[in-house]
Short mmCIF file of C-alpha atoms in Angstrom, two decimals:
data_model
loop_
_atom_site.label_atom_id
_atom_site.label_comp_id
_atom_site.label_asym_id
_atom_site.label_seq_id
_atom_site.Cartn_x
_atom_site.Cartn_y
_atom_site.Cartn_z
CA UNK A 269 7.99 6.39 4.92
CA UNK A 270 7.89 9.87 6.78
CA UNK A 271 8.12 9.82 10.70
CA UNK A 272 7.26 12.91 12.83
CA UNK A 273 8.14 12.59 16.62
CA UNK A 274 6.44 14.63 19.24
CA UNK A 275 7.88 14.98 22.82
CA UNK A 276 6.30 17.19 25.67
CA UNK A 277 9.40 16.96 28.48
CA UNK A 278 13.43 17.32 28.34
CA UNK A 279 13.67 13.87 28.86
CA UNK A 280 11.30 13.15 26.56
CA UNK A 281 13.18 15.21 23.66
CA UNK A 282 16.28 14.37 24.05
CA UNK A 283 15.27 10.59 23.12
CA UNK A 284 13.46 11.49 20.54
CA UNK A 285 16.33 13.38 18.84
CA UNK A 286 18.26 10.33 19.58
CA UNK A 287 15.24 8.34 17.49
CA UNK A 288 15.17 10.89 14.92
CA UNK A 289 18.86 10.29 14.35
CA UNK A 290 18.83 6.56 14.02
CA UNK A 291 15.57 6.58 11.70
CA UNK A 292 17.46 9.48 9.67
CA UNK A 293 20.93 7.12 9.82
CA UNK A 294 18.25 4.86 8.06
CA UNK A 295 17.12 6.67 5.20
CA UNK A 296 13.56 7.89 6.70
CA UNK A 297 12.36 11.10 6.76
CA UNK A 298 11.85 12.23 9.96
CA UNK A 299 10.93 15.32 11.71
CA UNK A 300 10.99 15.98 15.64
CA UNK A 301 8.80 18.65 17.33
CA UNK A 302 9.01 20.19 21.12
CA UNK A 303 7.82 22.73 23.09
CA UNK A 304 9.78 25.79 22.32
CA UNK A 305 12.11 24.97 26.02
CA UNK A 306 13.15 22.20 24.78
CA UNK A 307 13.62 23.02 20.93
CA UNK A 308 17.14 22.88 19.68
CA UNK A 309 19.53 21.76 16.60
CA UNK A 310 17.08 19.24 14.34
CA UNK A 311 14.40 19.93 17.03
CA UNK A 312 11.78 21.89 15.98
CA UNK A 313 9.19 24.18 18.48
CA UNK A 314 5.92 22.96 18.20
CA UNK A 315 3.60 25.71 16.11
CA UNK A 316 0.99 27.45 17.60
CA UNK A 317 -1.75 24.47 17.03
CA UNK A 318 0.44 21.84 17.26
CA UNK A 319 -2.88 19.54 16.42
CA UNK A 320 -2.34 21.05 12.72
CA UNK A 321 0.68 18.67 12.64
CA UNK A 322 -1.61 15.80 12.75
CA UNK A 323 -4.16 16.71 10.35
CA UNK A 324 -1.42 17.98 8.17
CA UNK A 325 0.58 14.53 7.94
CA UNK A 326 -2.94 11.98 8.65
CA UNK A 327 -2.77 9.04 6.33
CA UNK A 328 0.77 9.41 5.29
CA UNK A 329 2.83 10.12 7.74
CA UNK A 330 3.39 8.00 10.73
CA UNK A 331 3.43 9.91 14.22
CA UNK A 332 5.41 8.98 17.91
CA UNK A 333 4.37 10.42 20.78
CA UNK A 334 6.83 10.20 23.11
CA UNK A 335 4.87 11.09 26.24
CA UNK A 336 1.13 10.13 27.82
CA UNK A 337 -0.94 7.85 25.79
CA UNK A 338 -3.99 10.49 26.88
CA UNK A 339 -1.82 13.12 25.49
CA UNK A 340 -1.64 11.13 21.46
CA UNK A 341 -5.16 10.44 22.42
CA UNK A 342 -6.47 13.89 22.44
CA UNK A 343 -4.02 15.00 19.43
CA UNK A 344 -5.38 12.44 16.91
CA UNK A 345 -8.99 12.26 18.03
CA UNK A 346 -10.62 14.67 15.18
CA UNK A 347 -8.54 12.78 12.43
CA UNK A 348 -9.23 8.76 13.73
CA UNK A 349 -11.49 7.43 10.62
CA UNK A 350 -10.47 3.48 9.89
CA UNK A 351 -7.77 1.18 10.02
CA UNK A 352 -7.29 0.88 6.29
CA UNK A 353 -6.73 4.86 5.86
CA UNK A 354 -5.88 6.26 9.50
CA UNK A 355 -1.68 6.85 10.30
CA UNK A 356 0.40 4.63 12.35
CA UNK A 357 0.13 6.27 15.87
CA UNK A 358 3.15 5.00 18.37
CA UNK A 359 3.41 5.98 21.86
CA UNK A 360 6.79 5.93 24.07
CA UNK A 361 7.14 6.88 27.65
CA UNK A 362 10.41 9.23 28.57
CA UNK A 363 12.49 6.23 29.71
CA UNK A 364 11.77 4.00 26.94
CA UNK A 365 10.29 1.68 29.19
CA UNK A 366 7.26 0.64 26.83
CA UNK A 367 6.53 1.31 23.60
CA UNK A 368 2.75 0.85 22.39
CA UNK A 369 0.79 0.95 18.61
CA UNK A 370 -1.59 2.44 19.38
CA UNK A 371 -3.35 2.85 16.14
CA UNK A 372 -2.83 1.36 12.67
CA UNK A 373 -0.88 -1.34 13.77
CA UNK A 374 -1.23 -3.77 11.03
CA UNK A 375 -1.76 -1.86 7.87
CA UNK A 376 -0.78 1.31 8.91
CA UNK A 377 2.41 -0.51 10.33
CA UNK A 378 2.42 0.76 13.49
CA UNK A 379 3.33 -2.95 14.88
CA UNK A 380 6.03 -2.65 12.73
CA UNK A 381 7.58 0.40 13.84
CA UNK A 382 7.14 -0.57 17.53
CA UNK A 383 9.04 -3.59 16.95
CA UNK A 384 11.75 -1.75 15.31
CA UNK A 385 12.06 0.92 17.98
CA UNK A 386 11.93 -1.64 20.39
CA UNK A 387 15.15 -2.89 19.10
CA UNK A 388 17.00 0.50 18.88
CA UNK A 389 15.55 1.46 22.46
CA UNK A 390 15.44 -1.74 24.99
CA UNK A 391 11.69 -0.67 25.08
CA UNK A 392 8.98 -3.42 25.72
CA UNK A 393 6.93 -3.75 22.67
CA UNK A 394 2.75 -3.47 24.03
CA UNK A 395 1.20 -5.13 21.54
CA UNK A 396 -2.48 -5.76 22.11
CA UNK A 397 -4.21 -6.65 18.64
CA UNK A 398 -5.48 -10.00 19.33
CA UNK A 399 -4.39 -11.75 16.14
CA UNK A 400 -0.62 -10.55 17.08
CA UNK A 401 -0.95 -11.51 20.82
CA UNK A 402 -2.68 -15.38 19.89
CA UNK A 403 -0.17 -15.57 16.71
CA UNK A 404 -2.89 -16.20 14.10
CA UNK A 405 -2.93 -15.39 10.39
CA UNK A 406 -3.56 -11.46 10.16
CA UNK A 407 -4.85 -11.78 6.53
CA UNK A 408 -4.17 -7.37 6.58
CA UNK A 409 -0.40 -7.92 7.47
CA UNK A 410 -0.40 -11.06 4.86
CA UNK A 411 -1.98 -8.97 2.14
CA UNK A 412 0.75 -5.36 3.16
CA UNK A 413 3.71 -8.08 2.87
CA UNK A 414 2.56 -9.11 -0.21
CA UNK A 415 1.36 -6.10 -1.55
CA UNK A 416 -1.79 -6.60 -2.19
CA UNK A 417 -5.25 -4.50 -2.48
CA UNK A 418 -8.12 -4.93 -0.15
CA UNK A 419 -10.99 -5.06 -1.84
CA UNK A 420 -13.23 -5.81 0.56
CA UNK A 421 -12.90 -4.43 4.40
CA UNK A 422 -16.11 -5.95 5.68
CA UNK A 423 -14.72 -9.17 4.46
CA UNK A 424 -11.47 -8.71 5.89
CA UNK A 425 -12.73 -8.07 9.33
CA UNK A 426 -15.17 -11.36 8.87
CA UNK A 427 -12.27 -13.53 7.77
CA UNK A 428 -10.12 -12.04 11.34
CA UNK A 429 -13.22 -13.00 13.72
CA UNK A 430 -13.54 -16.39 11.82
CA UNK A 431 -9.19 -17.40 12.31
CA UNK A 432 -10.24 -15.34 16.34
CA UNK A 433 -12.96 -18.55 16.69
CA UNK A 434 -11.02 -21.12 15.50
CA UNK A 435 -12.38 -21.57 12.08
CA UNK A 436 -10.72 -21.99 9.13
CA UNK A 437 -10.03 -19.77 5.74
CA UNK A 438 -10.15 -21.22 2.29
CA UNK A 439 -7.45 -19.43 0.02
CA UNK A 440 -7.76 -19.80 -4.17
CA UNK A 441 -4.71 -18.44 -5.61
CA UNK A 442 -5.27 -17.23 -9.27
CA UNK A 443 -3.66 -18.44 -12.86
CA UNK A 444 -0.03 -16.73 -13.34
CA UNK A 445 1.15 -15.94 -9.98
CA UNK A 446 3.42 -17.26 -8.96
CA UNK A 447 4.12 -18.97 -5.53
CA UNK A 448 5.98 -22.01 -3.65
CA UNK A 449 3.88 -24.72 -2.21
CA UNK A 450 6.97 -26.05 -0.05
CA UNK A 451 6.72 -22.25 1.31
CA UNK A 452 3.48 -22.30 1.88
CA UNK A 453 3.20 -25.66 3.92
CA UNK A 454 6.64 -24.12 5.96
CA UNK A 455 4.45 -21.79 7.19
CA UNK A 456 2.67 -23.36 9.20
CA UNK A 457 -0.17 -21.00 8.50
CA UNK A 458 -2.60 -23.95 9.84
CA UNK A 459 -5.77 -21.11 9.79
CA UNK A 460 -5.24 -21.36 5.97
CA UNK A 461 -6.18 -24.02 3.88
CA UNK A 462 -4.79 -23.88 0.43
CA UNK A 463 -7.56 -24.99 -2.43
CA UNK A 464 -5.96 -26.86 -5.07
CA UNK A 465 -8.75 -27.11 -7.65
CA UNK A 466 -11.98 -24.70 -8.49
CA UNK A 467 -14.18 -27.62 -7.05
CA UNK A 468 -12.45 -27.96 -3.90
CA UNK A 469 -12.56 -24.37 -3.30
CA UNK A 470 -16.45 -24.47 -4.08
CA UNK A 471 -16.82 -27.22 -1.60
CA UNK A 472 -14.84 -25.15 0.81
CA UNK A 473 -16.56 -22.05 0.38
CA UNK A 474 -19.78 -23.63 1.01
CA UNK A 475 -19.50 -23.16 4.83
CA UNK A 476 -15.96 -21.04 5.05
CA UNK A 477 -14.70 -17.51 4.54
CA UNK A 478 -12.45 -17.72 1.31
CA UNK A 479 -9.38 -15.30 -0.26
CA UNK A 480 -9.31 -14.99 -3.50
CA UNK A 481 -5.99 -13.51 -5.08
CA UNK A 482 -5.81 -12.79 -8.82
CA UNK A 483 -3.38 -10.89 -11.51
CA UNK A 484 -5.85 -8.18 -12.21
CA UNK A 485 -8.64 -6.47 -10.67
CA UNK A 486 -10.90 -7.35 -13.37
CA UNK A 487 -10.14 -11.15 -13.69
CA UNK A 488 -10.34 -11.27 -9.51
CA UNK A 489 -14.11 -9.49 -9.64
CA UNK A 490 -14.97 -12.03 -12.71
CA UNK A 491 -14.23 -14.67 -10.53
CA UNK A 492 -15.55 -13.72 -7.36
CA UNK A 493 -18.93 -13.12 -8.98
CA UNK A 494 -18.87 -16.72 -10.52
CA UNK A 495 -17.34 -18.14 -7.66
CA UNK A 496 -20.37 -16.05 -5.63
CA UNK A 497 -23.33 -16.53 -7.52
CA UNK A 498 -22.82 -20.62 -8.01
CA UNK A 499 -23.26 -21.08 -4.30
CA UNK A 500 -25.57 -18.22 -3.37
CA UNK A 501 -27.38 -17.17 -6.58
CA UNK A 502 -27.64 -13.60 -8.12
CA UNK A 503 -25.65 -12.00 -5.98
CA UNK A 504 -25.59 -8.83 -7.91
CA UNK A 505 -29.67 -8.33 -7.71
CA UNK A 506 -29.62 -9.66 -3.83
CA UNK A 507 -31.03 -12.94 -5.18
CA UNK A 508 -29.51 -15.04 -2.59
CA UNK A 509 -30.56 -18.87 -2.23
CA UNK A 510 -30.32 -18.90 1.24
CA UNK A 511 -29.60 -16.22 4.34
CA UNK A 512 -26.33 -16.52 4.82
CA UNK A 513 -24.04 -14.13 2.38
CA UNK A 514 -20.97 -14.66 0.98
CA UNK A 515 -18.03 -14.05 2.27
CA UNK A 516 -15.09 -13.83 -0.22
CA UNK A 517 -11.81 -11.49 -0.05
CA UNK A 518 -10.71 -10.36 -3.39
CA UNK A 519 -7.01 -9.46 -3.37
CA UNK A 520 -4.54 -8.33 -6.15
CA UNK A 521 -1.20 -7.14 -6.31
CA UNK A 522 -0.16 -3.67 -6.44
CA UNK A 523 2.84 -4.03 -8.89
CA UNK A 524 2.38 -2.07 -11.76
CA UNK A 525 3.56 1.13 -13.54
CA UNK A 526 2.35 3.76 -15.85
CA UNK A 527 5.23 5.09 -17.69
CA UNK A 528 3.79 8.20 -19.13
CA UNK A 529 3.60 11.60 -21.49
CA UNK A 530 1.61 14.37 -22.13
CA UNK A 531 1.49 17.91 -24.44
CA UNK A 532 2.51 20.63 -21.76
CA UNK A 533 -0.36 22.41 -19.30
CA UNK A 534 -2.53 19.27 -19.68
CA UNK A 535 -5.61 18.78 -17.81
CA UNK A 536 -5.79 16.60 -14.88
CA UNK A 537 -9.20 15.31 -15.99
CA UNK A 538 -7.69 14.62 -19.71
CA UNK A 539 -4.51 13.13 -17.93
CA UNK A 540 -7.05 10.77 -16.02
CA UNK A 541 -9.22 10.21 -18.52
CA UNK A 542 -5.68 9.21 -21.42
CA UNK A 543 -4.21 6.44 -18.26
CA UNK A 544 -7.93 5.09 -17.34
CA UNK A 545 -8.73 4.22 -20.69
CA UNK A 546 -5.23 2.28 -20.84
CA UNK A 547 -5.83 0.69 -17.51
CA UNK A 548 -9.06 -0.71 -18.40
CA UNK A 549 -7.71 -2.19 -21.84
CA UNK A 550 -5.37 -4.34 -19.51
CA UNK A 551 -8.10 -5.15 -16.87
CA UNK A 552 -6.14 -3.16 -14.13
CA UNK A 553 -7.57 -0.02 -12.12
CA UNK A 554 -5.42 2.59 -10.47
CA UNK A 555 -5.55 0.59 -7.18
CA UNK A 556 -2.66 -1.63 -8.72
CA UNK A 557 -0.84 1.42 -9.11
CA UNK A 558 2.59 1.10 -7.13
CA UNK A 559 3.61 4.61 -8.84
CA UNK A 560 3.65 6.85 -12.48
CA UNK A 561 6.61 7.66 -14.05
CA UNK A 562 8.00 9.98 -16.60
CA UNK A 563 11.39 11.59 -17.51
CA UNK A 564 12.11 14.80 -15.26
CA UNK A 565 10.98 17.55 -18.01
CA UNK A 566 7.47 16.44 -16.68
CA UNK A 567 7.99 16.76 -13.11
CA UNK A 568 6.50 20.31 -12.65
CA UNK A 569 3.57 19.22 -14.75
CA UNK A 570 0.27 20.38 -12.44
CA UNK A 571 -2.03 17.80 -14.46
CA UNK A 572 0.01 14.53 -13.14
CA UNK A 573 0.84 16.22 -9.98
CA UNK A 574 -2.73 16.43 -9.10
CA UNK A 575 -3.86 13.05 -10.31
CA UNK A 576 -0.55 11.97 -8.41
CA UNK A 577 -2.30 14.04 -5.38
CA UNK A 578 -5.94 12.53 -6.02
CA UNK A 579 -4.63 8.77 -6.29
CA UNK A 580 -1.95 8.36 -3.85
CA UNK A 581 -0.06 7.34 -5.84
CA UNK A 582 4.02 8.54 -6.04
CA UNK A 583 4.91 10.38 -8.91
CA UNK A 584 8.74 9.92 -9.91
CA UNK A 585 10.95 11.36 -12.66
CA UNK A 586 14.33 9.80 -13.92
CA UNK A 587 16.74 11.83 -16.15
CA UNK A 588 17.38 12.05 -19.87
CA UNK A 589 20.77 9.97 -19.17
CA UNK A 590 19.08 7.39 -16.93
CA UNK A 591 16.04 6.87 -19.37
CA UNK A 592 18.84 6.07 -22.20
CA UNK A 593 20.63 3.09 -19.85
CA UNK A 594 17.35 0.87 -19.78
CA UNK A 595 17.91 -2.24 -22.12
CA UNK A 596 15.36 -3.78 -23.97
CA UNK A 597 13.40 -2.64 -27.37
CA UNK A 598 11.56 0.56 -27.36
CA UNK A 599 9.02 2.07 -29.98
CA UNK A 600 11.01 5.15 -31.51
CA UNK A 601 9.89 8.26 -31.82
CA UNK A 602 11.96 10.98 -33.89
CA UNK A 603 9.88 13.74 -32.37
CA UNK A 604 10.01 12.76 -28.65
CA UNK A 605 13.76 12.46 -29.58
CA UNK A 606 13.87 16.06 -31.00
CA UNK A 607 11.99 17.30 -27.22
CA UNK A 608 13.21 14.82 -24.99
CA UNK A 609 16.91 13.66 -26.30
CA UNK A 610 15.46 9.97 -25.40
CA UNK A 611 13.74 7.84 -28.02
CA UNK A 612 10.71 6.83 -26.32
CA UNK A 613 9.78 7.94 -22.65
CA UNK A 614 6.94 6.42 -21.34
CA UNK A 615 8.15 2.82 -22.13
CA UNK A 616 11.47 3.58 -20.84
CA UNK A 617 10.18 4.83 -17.30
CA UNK A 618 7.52 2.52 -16.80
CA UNK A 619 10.34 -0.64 -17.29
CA UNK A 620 12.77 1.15 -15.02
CA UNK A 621 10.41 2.40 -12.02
CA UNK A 622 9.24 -1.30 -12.24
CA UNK A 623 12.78 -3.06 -11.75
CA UNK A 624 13.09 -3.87 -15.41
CA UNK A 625 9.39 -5.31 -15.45
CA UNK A 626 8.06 -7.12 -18.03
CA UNK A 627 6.13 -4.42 -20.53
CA UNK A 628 2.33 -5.45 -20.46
CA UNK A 629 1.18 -2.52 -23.11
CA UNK A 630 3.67 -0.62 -24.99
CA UNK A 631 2.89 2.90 -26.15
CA UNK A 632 -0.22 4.20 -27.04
CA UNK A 633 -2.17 7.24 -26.76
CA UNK A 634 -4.49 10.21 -28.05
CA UNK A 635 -5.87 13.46 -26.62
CA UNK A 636 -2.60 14.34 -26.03
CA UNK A 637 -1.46 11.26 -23.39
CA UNK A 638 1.13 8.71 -24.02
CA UNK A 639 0.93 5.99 -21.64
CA UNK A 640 3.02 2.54 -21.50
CA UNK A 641 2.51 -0.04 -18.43
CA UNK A 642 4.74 -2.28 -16.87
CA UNK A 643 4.31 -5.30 -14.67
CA UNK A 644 6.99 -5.34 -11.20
CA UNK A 645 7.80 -9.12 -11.13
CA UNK A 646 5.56 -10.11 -8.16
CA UNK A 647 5.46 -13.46 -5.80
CA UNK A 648 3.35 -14.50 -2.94
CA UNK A 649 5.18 -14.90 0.31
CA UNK A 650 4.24 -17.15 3.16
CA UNK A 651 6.03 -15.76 6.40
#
């Protein structure tokens, strides 16, 4: 997470530096801008187009305006695209009186960081998303707690009007993931109703939104078009038996890994092409991703970098020395040895950027790519 803080007044500044300190005391990244007055220490003057701070940071870095909502209003404006891509936008007055997400509150987790600053401020938390203020299931917090992938975003926004009228949501949970019933029932998530069986979900989904979570992208999209074309038709060709269309939300974790390798100077479009090819072998796309890992001889390495870039996906490197302390059985390699100093790389840093995951597919490769993928171990959670 990466924070930037603008303030407009002395007031203003002075408790964002104090902000800036505690998210910094925190671990967080965080950068505070003023007008040049009020710039000091830590606190930076704004730049000439301090708008260029925005578009600069939009989409991964989250923004407080300490100041006039108008005044975040008019700074964000150009950038403002959706809620599934935009930043989380927070907006403070000088006294800490109120503190209001303003956009991105859910996925972007601009909630989130109101509540938290709330807590380190005294300030009243504004919250106006109408799932938060009637405390209904938000299925786009559910699915960022869990980590999971939207599929879907005209589905999502169906399945939040149907839980806004009252209505129920059917929820299929997939083979081999893992979950707690007693959890789920302690919940009390009474929008959701938990299908036990293919045929009661069918039944369900017959007059009710439904969520669909699966292991892999490919075994969620299998199902979903079953599950889809049973009780609608062809929905592939627009063949539908009747007016209505389906409404199903395809979820699936982002947990896993690509440990990786390459020949020096490669190609980001042979780098894409080496991982894609594994990805699809395991019925995963890059949107299950959580990162790519390698040891730190490749960090400078402009092919990953830029598919790193292109993906959004983190790109992290782990030393000769930590690559060497990762138990568990390896395939060898004398020659990555001789380059390296570590047996095997890609295995290695896919197991330990994953937690010490379970290995799905151990080394392989060709066109110069070595790529190994591990699985984080995953759960649902019912908060």
């Amino acid at each position: 997470m990466k924070v930037v803080i603008l303030s407009f007044t002395q007031a203003g500044t002075r408790l964002g530096e104090r902000i800036g300190s505690q998210f910094r005391n925190e671990g967080i990244t965080c950068q505070n801008y003023a007008p040049a007055g009020y710039a000091f220490a830590d606190i930076l003057p704004f730049p000439d187009n301090p708008k260029e701070l925005i578009r600069e940071g939009w989409g991964e870095t989250s923004f407080l305006f300490i100041g006039a909502v108008g005044i975040a209003v008019r700074y964000i404006a150009p950038y403002v695209k959706d809620k599934f891509t935009d930043s989380a936008v927070v907006v403070m007055d000088e006294k800490a009186g109120y503190v209001i997400p303003l956009l991105s509150g859910h996925l972007g987790g601009a909630v989130e960081l109101s509540n938290q600053l709330a807590v380190w401020t005294g300030a009243v938390p504004v919250q106006t998303t109408a799932t938060d203020v009637q405390g209904k299931f938000a299925v786009d917090v559910f699915a960022k707690k869990n980590h999971l992938y939207f599929t879907e975003r005209e589905a999502a926004k169906q399945i939040s009007a149907a839980v806004l009228d009252g209505k129920q949501v059917g929820l299929w949970i997939g083979e081999g993931l893992v979950f707690e019933q007693e959890d789920f029932q302690k919940s009390c998530l009474k929008e959701l109703i938990l299908c036990g069986s293919q045929e009661e979900l069918y039944s369900f989904a017959e007059e009710h939104p439904v969520i669909v979570i699966t292991k892999t992208a490919e075994e969620g999209r299998q199902f979903v078009e079953s599950l889809a074309g049973s009780l609608w038709g062809d929905v592939r060709n627009n063949v539908c038996g009747c007016e209505r269309k389906p409404c199903i939300l395809l979820l699936y974790p982002i947990n896993i890994t690509a440990g990786v390798g390459c020949r020096k100077q490669i190609s980001k479009e042979l780098f894409e092409k080496g991982l894609n090819d594994v990805l699809e072998g395991y019925g995963l796309e890059p949107t299950q991703l959580k990162q790519i890992a390698s040891i730190d001889l490749k960090k400078e390495e402009k092919g990953i970098l830029s598919l790193s870039q292109d993906w959004q996906i983190p790109f992290v490197t782990y030393t000769e020395e930590e690559l060497k302390q990762v138990p568990g059985e390896f395939t060898p390699s004398p020659f990555v040895k001789k380059i390296t100093g570590v047996d095997n790389v890609c295995e290695r840093s896919a197991v330990l950027a994953s937690g010490n995951g379970r290995l799905l597919q151990r080394k392989t490769g060709e066109n110069g790519v070595t790529t190994a993928v591990a699985a984080r171990e995953w759960r649902i959670h019912f908060e």
